[in-house]
Protein backbone atom coordinates (compact mmCIF):
# COMPACT_ATOMS: atom_id res chain seq x y z
CA MET A 1 108.04 132.39 119.72
CA PRO A 2 105.88 135.38 118.70
CA ASN A 3 103.08 134.79 116.25
CA ARG A 4 103.86 135.94 112.75
CA LEU A 5 101.28 137.86 110.78
CA MET A 6 99.11 135.75 108.52
CA PHE A 7 96.96 136.97 105.68
CA ASP A 8 93.29 137.20 106.64
CA ARG A 9 91.03 135.94 103.85
CA ALA A 10 88.09 137.70 105.50
CA ARG A 11 89.47 140.88 103.92
CA MET A 12 88.82 139.49 100.45
CA SER A 13 85.89 139.90 98.08
CA TYR A 14 84.50 136.99 96.11
CA PHE A 15 82.57 137.17 92.87
CA PRO A 16 79.77 135.12 91.26
CA LEU A 17 81.13 132.46 88.93
CA ARG A 18 78.56 133.40 86.29
CA GLU A 19 80.24 136.82 85.95
CA ARG A 20 83.60 135.30 84.99
CA LEU A 21 84.57 135.10 81.35
CA SER A 22 85.28 131.37 80.98
CA LYS A 23 87.30 130.38 77.93
CA VAL A 24 86.14 126.76 77.50
CA SER A 25 82.58 125.50 76.99
CA ILE A 26 82.42 121.77 77.64
CA PRO A 27 79.62 120.95 75.14
CA ASP A 28 81.87 122.46 72.44
CA ALA A 29 85.18 121.09 73.76
CA CYS A 30 84.01 117.53 74.51
CA ILE A 31 86.09 115.06 72.48
CA LYS A 32 84.30 112.43 70.42
CA PRO A 33 87.13 110.15 69.22
CA GLU A 34 85.95 109.29 65.71
CA ALA A 35 84.93 112.82 64.74
CA TYR A 36 87.99 114.36 66.37
CA LEU A 37 90.53 112.06 64.72
CA LYS A 38 89.03 112.68 61.28
CA THR A 39 90.39 116.22 61.54
CA LYS A 40 93.94 115.09 62.37
CA GLU A 41 96.85 113.58 60.48
CA ILE A 42 98.05 110.73 62.67
CA PRO A 43 101.64 109.49 62.20
CA ALA A 44 101.77 105.73 61.64
CA SER A 45 104.40 105.43 64.39
CA LEU A 46 102.02 106.99 66.93
CA LYS A 47 99.20 104.66 65.92
CA LEU A 48 101.48 101.65 66.34
CA ARG A 49 102.62 102.85 69.77
CA VAL A 50 99.05 103.37 70.97
CA ASP A 51 97.96 99.98 69.63
CA SER A 52 100.83 98.39 71.57
CA ILE A 53 99.77 100.15 74.76
CA ALA A 54 96.15 99.10 74.23
CA ALA A 55 97.25 95.47 73.86
CA GLU A 56 99.17 95.76 77.15
CA ILE A 57 96.08 97.18 78.86
CA ALA A 58 93.94 94.33 77.54
CA LYS A 59 96.43 91.78 78.93
CA ALA A 60 96.53 93.59 82.28
CA LYS A 61 92.75 93.59 82.46
CA LYS A 62 92.67 89.85 81.80
CA ARG A 63 95.23 89.29 84.59
CA GLY A 64 93.34 91.47 87.04
CA ALA A 65 96.31 93.81 87.41
CA SER A 66 96.08 97.56 87.96
CA VAL A 67 95.81 99.92 85.02
CA VAL A 68 96.43 103.35 86.49
CA CYS A 69 96.08 106.53 84.45
CA ALA A 70 97.53 109.71 85.94
CA PHE A 71 97.02 112.97 84.09
CA GLY A 72 97.26 116.72 84.37
CA ALA A 73 94.46 119.26 84.41
CA HIS A 74 94.67 119.97 80.68
CA SER A 75 93.15 116.57 79.94
CA ILE A 76 89.96 117.79 81.62
CA LYS A 77 90.19 121.31 80.20
CA ASN A 78 90.68 119.83 76.72
CA GLY A 79 87.30 118.09 76.93
CA LEU A 80 88.41 114.53 77.71
CA GLY A 81 86.38 113.97 80.89
CA GLN A 82 83.55 112.11 79.19
CA LEU A 83 85.93 109.93 77.17
CA LEU A 84 88.01 109.03 80.22
CA GLY A 85 84.83 108.30 82.13
CA SER A 86 83.77 105.86 79.41
CA LEU A 87 87.13 104.04 79.61
CA LEU A 88 86.77 103.86 83.39
CA LYS A 89 83.23 102.50 83.24
CA LYS A 90 84.26 99.84 80.73
CA GLY A 91 87.00 98.67 83.08
CA TRP A 92 89.96 99.58 80.91
CA PHE A 93 91.27 101.78 83.70
CA THR A 94 91.14 100.61 87.30
CA HIS A 95 92.30 103.91 88.81
CA LEU A 96 92.50 107.54 87.73
CA ALA A 97 94.74 110.09 89.46
CA ALA A 98 94.98 113.83 88.87
CA ASN A 99 95.87 117.11 90.53
CA GLY A 100 93.65 119.66 92.23
CA ALA A 101 93.19 121.79 89.11
CA ALA A 102 91.71 118.80 87.24
CA VAL A 103 89.05 118.43 89.94
CA ILE A 104 88.26 122.15 89.79
CA HIS A 105 87.85 122.16 86.00
CA ASP A 106 85.72 119.02 86.16
CA TRP A 107 83.50 120.50 88.86
CA GLU A 108 83.07 123.83 87.05
CA PHE A 109 82.13 122.01 83.85
CA ALA A 110 79.56 119.93 85.76
CA PHE A 111 78.19 123.00 87.54
CA GLN A 112 78.00 125.59 84.77
CA GLY A 113 79.29 123.95 81.58
CA LYS A 114 82.26 126.32 81.40
CA SER A 115 85.73 126.65 82.92
CA SER A 116 89.18 128.25 82.46
CA GLU A 117 89.68 131.94 83.15
CA ASP A 118 92.03 134.59 81.80
CA VAL A 119 94.80 134.43 84.41
CA HIS A 120 96.72 137.46 83.19
CA GLU A 121 93.71 139.76 83.11
CA ASN A 122 92.23 138.59 86.40
CA VAL A 123 95.49 138.69 88.38
CA LEU A 124 95.89 142.33 87.35
CA LYS A 125 92.43 143.02 88.76
CA GLY A 126 92.98 140.95 91.91
CA LYS A 127 90.15 138.66 90.83
CA PHE A 128 91.99 135.52 89.72
CA GLY A 129 90.54 132.48 91.48
CA THR A 130 88.18 134.53 93.65
CA TRP A 131 84.96 132.85 92.49
CA GLU A 132 82.38 132.31 95.18
CA GLU A 133 80.76 129.06 94.10
CA THR A 134 84.00 127.25 93.19
CA GLY A 135 85.69 128.13 96.46
CA LEU A 136 82.65 127.67 98.67
CA TYR A 137 81.23 124.42 97.34
CA ILE A 138 84.48 122.51 96.75
CA ASN A 139 85.89 123.48 100.14
CA LEU A 140 82.63 122.59 101.84
CA ALA A 141 82.51 119.25 100.01
CA LEU A 142 86.03 118.47 101.25
CA ALA A 143 85.19 119.37 104.85
CA LEU A 144 82.07 117.20 104.71
CA GLY A 145 83.96 114.39 102.97
CA ALA A 146 86.66 114.48 105.63
CA TYR A 147 83.98 114.01 108.27
CA GLU A 148 82.41 111.14 106.32
CA GLY A 149 85.76 109.43 105.72
CA LEU A 150 85.89 110.08 101.97
CA GLY A 151 88.86 110.96 99.80
CA TYR A 152 89.33 114.25 97.95
CA GLY A 153 88.01 113.06 94.60
CA ALA A 154 85.14 111.08 96.12
CA SER A 155 84.07 114.08 98.22
CA VAL A 156 83.60 116.34 95.20
CA GLY A 157 82.21 113.46 93.15
CA ALA A 158 79.54 112.81 95.78
CA MET A 159 78.46 116.46 95.66
CA ILE A 160 78.08 116.30 91.87
CA HIS A 161 76.25 112.97 91.99
CA LYS A 162 73.77 114.08 94.68
CA ASP A 163 73.45 117.65 93.35
CA GLY A 164 74.24 118.99 96.76
CA LEU A 165 75.60 118.43 100.25
CA ASP A 166 74.02 116.92 103.37
CA ILE A 167 75.01 119.30 106.16
CA PRO A 168 74.82 117.45 109.50
CA SER A 169 73.28 118.92 112.63
CA ARG A 170 75.44 120.73 115.15
CA GLU A 171 74.16 118.36 117.82
CA GLY A 172 75.33 115.35 115.85
CA LEU A 173 78.75 116.87 115.31
CA PHE A 174 79.14 117.72 118.99
CA GLU A 175 78.10 114.17 119.89
CA THR A 176 80.87 112.83 117.64
CA VAL A 177 83.42 115.02 119.43
CA ASN A 178 82.13 114.23 122.93
CA SER A 179 82.04 110.51 122.19
CA ALA A 180 85.74 110.55 121.34
CA ILE A 181 86.59 112.58 124.45
CA LYS A 182 84.68 110.25 126.79
CA ARG A 183 86.45 107.13 125.55
CA ASN A 184 89.49 105.76 127.31
CA SER A 185 92.48 107.18 125.41
CA VAL A 186 93.89 103.66 124.93
CA ASP A 187 90.77 102.63 123.03
CA VAL A 188 90.44 105.70 120.81
CA SER A 189 91.19 104.63 117.23
CA THR A 190 92.72 106.81 114.57
CA TYR A 191 89.38 106.72 112.77
CA THR A 192 87.53 108.02 115.84
CA THR A 193 89.97 110.85 116.51
CA ASN A 194 90.07 111.87 112.85
CA LYS A 195 86.27 111.92 112.68
CA ALA A 196 86.07 114.00 115.85
CA ALA A 197 88.66 116.46 114.55
CA ALA A 198 86.85 116.65 111.20
CA ALA A 199 83.60 117.31 113.09
CA LEU A 200 85.22 120.29 114.81
CA ASP A 201 86.48 121.59 111.45
CA LEU A 202 82.97 121.30 110.03
CA LEU A 203 81.46 123.04 113.05
CA GLY A 204 83.90 125.90 112.55
CA LEU A 205 82.91 126.24 108.89
CA MET A 206 79.20 126.16 109.73
CA GLU A 207 79.78 129.02 112.16
CA LEU A 208 81.97 130.97 109.74
CA LEU A 209 79.58 130.57 106.82
CA ASN A 210 76.36 130.66 108.87
CA LEU A 211 75.31 127.30 107.43
CA ARG A 212 72.12 125.58 108.52
CA PRO A 213 71.84 121.79 108.86
CA GLY A 214 70.01 119.97 106.11
CA PHE A 215 70.42 119.44 102.38
CA LEU A 216 72.24 122.25 100.57
CA SER A 217 71.17 122.05 96.93
CA VAL A 218 73.92 122.54 94.34
CA ASP A 219 72.60 121.77 90.87
CA HIS A 220 75.01 120.31 88.31
CA LEU A 221 73.27 120.78 84.98
CA TYR A 222 76.16 119.42 82.91
CA LYS A 223 77.13 116.38 84.99
CA GLU A 224 77.06 114.09 81.93
CA TYR A 225 80.44 115.63 81.03
CA SER A 226 81.96 115.07 84.48
CA LEU A 227 84.67 112.48 85.07
CA LEU A 228 84.04 112.67 88.81
CA GLU A 229 80.41 111.80 88.19
CA ALA A 230 81.42 108.84 86.00
CA ALA A 231 83.81 107.58 88.69
CA THR A 232 81.10 107.91 91.34
CA GLN A 233 78.59 106.02 89.18
CA CYS A 234 80.87 103.04 88.59
CA GLY A 235 82.53 103.05 92.00
CA ARG A 236 86.09 103.24 90.70
CA PRO A 237 88.71 105.53 92.24
CA PHE A 238 89.47 108.96 90.84
CA THR A 239 91.96 110.25 93.36
CA CYS A 240 93.22 113.81 93.69
CA HIS A 241 96.78 114.69 94.71
CA PRO A 242 96.92 118.43 95.43
CA MET A 243 99.73 120.69 96.55
CA PHE A 244 98.73 123.26 99.12
CA GLY A 245 98.36 126.74 97.65
CA HIS A 246 98.40 125.56 94.02
CA ASP A 247 94.66 125.77 93.38
CA ILE A 248 92.13 128.59 93.39
CA ILE A 249 90.09 127.05 96.23
CA TYR A 250 92.82 128.15 98.66
CA THR A 251 91.86 131.79 98.12
CA HIS A 252 88.43 131.24 99.67
CA LYS A 253 87.68 131.79 103.34
CA ALA A 254 85.92 128.39 103.43
CA ASN A 255 89.22 126.62 102.78
CA CYS A 256 90.22 124.28 105.60
CA GLY A 257 93.74 122.90 105.40
CA ALA A 258 92.94 119.99 107.70
CA ALA A 259 90.07 118.86 105.44
CA VAL A 260 92.31 119.07 102.40
CA GLY A 261 94.94 117.04 104.22
CA ARG A 262 92.58 114.34 105.45
CA THR A 263 90.91 113.77 102.10
CA ALA A 264 94.17 113.97 100.13
CA GLU A 265 95.87 111.53 102.52
CA ARG A 266 93.10 109.01 101.98
CA ASP A 267 93.41 109.42 98.21
CA PHE A 268 97.17 108.94 98.31
CA LEU A 269 96.90 105.73 100.32
CA GLU A 270 94.22 104.44 97.94
CA TYR A 271 96.60 105.24 95.08
CA VAL A 272 99.43 103.32 96.82
CA SER A 273 97.10 100.33 97.11
CA SER A 274 96.55 100.39 93.35
CA ILE A 275 100.29 100.65 92.71
CA GLU A 276 100.77 97.57 94.92
CA SER A 277 98.75 95.60 92.32
CA LEU A 278 100.72 96.94 89.35
CA ASP A 279 102.70 93.75 88.60
CA GLY A 280 101.53 92.67 85.17
CA GLY A 281 99.77 96.01 84.81
CA VAL A 282 100.12 99.36 83.09
CA TYR A 283 100.82 102.88 84.33
CA LEU A 284 99.96 105.80 82.05
CA SER A 285 101.27 109.25 82.87
CA VAL A 286 99.76 111.80 80.49
CA GLY A 287 100.62 115.48 80.66
CA SER A 288 101.71 115.44 84.30
CA ALA A 289 105.29 116.64 84.61
CA VAL A 290 105.35 116.91 88.43
CA MET A 291 102.41 115.31 90.25
CA SER A 292 102.44 111.89 88.62
CA PRO A 293 106.17 111.06 88.89
CA MET A 294 106.40 112.46 92.42
CA ILE A 295 103.55 110.40 93.87
CA PHE A 296 104.52 107.32 91.85
CA GLU A 297 108.06 107.02 93.17
CA LYS A 298 106.90 107.22 96.80
CA ALA A 299 103.99 104.84 96.23
CA LEU A 300 106.15 102.27 94.44
CA SER A 301 108.77 102.34 97.18
CA MET A 302 106.07 101.99 99.87
CA ALA A 303 104.49 99.03 98.08
CA ARG A 304 107.81 97.27 97.65
CA ASN A 305 108.75 98.03 101.26
CA ALA A 306 105.57 96.39 102.55
CA ASN A 307 106.41 93.30 100.48
CA GLY A 308 109.98 92.93 101.70
CA GLY A 309 111.51 94.98 98.91
CA LYS A 310 110.22 92.63 96.21
CA GLY A 311 107.89 92.72 93.24
CA ILE A 312 106.26 95.28 90.96
CA LYS A 313 108.79 95.06 88.14
CA ASP A 314 106.72 93.43 85.41
CA CYS A 315 104.76 96.52 84.43
CA GLY A 316 104.83 99.04 81.62
CA ILE A 317 105.14 102.76 82.32
CA HIS A 318 104.05 104.87 79.36
CA VAL A 319 104.71 108.60 79.60
CA VAL A 320 102.94 110.95 77.19
CA ASP A 321 103.60 114.68 76.85
CA LEU A 322 103.89 117.38 74.20
CA GLN A 323 107.65 117.86 74.42
CA GLU A 324 109.68 116.30 71.65
CA ALA A 325 111.88 113.41 72.76
CA SER A 326 115.55 114.38 72.87
CA TRP A 327 117.03 111.35 74.61
CA ASP A 328 116.76 107.58 74.33
CA TRP A 329 115.98 106.65 77.93
CA SER A 330 116.31 102.93 77.21
CA GLY A 331 120.07 103.52 77.26
CA GLY A 332 120.06 105.07 80.73
CA GLU A 333 120.08 108.63 82.02
CA PRO A 334 121.69 111.49 80.09
CA PRO A 335 124.68 113.29 81.60
CA MET A 336 123.99 116.22 83.91
CA ASP A 337 125.11 118.74 81.28
CA ASP A 338 122.34 117.56 78.93
CA PRO A 339 118.99 119.44 79.29
CA ALA A 340 117.16 116.11 79.08
CA TYR A 341 118.60 115.21 82.48
CA TYR A 342 116.32 117.86 84.00
CA LEU A 343 113.19 116.45 82.39
CA ARG A 344 111.96 115.42 85.82
CA PHE A 345 109.23 113.01 84.85
CA MET A 346 111.38 110.86 82.59
CA LYS A 347 114.32 110.92 84.99
CA THR A 348 112.05 109.73 87.79
CA PHE A 349 110.27 107.01 85.82
CA SER A 350 113.54 105.70 84.34
CA ARG A 351 114.76 104.99 87.88
CA MET A 352 111.79 102.82 88.91
CA GLY A 353 113.09 99.46 87.69
CA CYS A 354 110.20 98.93 85.26
CA ARG A 355 109.81 99.15 81.48
CA VAL A 356 109.36 102.78 80.49
CA ASP A 357 108.91 104.66 77.24
CA TYR A 358 108.05 108.18 76.16
CA THR A 359 105.56 109.30 73.53
CA SER A 360 105.30 112.85 72.25
CA ALA A 361 101.61 113.51 71.57
CA ASP A 362 98.72 115.84 72.30
CA ASN A 363 96.59 114.34 75.09
CA ARG A 364 93.45 114.63 72.97
CA VAL A 365 95.00 112.67 70.12
CA PHE A 366 96.49 110.08 72.46
CA PHE A 367 93.32 109.33 74.41
CA ALA A 368 91.12 109.38 71.29
CA LEU A 369 93.44 106.86 69.61
CA LEU A 370 93.62 104.76 72.76
CA SER A 371 89.83 104.67 73.02
CA GLN A 372 89.51 103.45 69.44
CA SER A 373 92.27 100.88 69.85
CA LEU A 374 90.73 99.50 73.05
CA GLU A 375 87.38 99.18 71.25
CA CYS A 376 89.17 97.07 68.63
CA GLN A 377 90.66 94.97 71.42
CA MET A 378 87.15 94.39 72.74
CA GLU A 379 85.80 93.46 69.32
CA ASN A 380 88.67 91.03 68.68
CA ARG A 381 88.12 89.39 72.04
CA ASN A 382 84.42 88.90 71.32
CA GLU A 383 84.98 87.32 67.89
C-alpha cells in the first residue's frame, strides 16, 4: 500500500509563551472557599446535597474505600487547583482523574502564572496552540516519563516538582536498548521491551531537538497553585486520560505518540485499580461530559470482570455539571425521542448498576461548598 502524505510539523513556527495573551491569571482566579462563597447566593437544596455527598465521602474514607474525583479542564482554569490539592493532601480524595487540557492549564499556571488563550483570534492567525514552552516541555516530560515508567500525570508532575528534567546520556539509552536485544526473547518482559522502545523514542527526540544530557532547568515560579505539584508532594494519583489530537501539545514537533500512549496507558490502568476499590466508596464526576463516563464504564467492567462479574455496586456516583436537570434518572432512561436521552454522561452512569444522581452547579461553587462541608465533617469527628 503506498504511503499517504502526512503533515510535517517541521514546517511550523512556534512562539514564546510569554508573547501570548493569556486570559486567566492564577493568583487572581484561585478560589478560596470562604471568601468566594460570601459572594454567592447558595440554594438550600444545593447545600443539603453537598453535605450529603460530604458525609458519604467521610464514610468511604473510614472504610478505606476509593473516593475518585474526575473533572474537566475548566475546574483547573477556574482556579480550583489549589483547593483540589488541599482535599487530596487531607485524604478526602484518593484519586484524581482529568483530561489532557487540565494538565496543560495546570502546567502553564505553574510555569508562568497564566493560561487560557483566545482560540478564535489565534486560529485565524494560525497561532492557536503553537506555544514553544508548552509543547516542548510537556512532550519532553512525557517522553522522559515513559522511559522512567511513569504515568502521564506523574511525568508532568515530576517536572514541576523538580523544576526541570533529567535528560539521560545517549550511552545509557543505547545500553538499555542493547540489553533488551541481547536477552533471550523468551525472557524479555513487557517492562524491558517498553523501556527499550521508550529509550529509542527519547533518543530520537534528543536528536531532533539537539538536546544534551544533564539537567534541563524549567523553573515553575507559581507551583504553589499546581494540582500536579500537590499530587506529587503527597504521592496520590492524579491521572490524565487524553484523546489524541485534542490538546495543543500535539501541534509541536516534540510530540511523540508512543510516549503519550505509554504514559496514558499506565494512568488508565492505575485508574482501573482505584475503581476496583470503589465498593463502599464515592465517584465524583464534575464538568466532564465525555472523558469521565467513557473511562468509567470500561474501568468498572474490567474490575468486575477480574472479580468474576461481581462487586462494586455499593457506591455513590455523583455527577455535577452546569446543565439544568430535565429528567429524573432514578426512574430509568428517557425515551429516545427525548433530548435527555442524548445527555451522554447521565445515560452512561445510569447504566452502571450503582446509585447515581445529578446536581446542576458551577464547579467553583460545588467544590468550595464541598471543601467547607468536609471541614465540618473533620471537626465533628474530632469532637
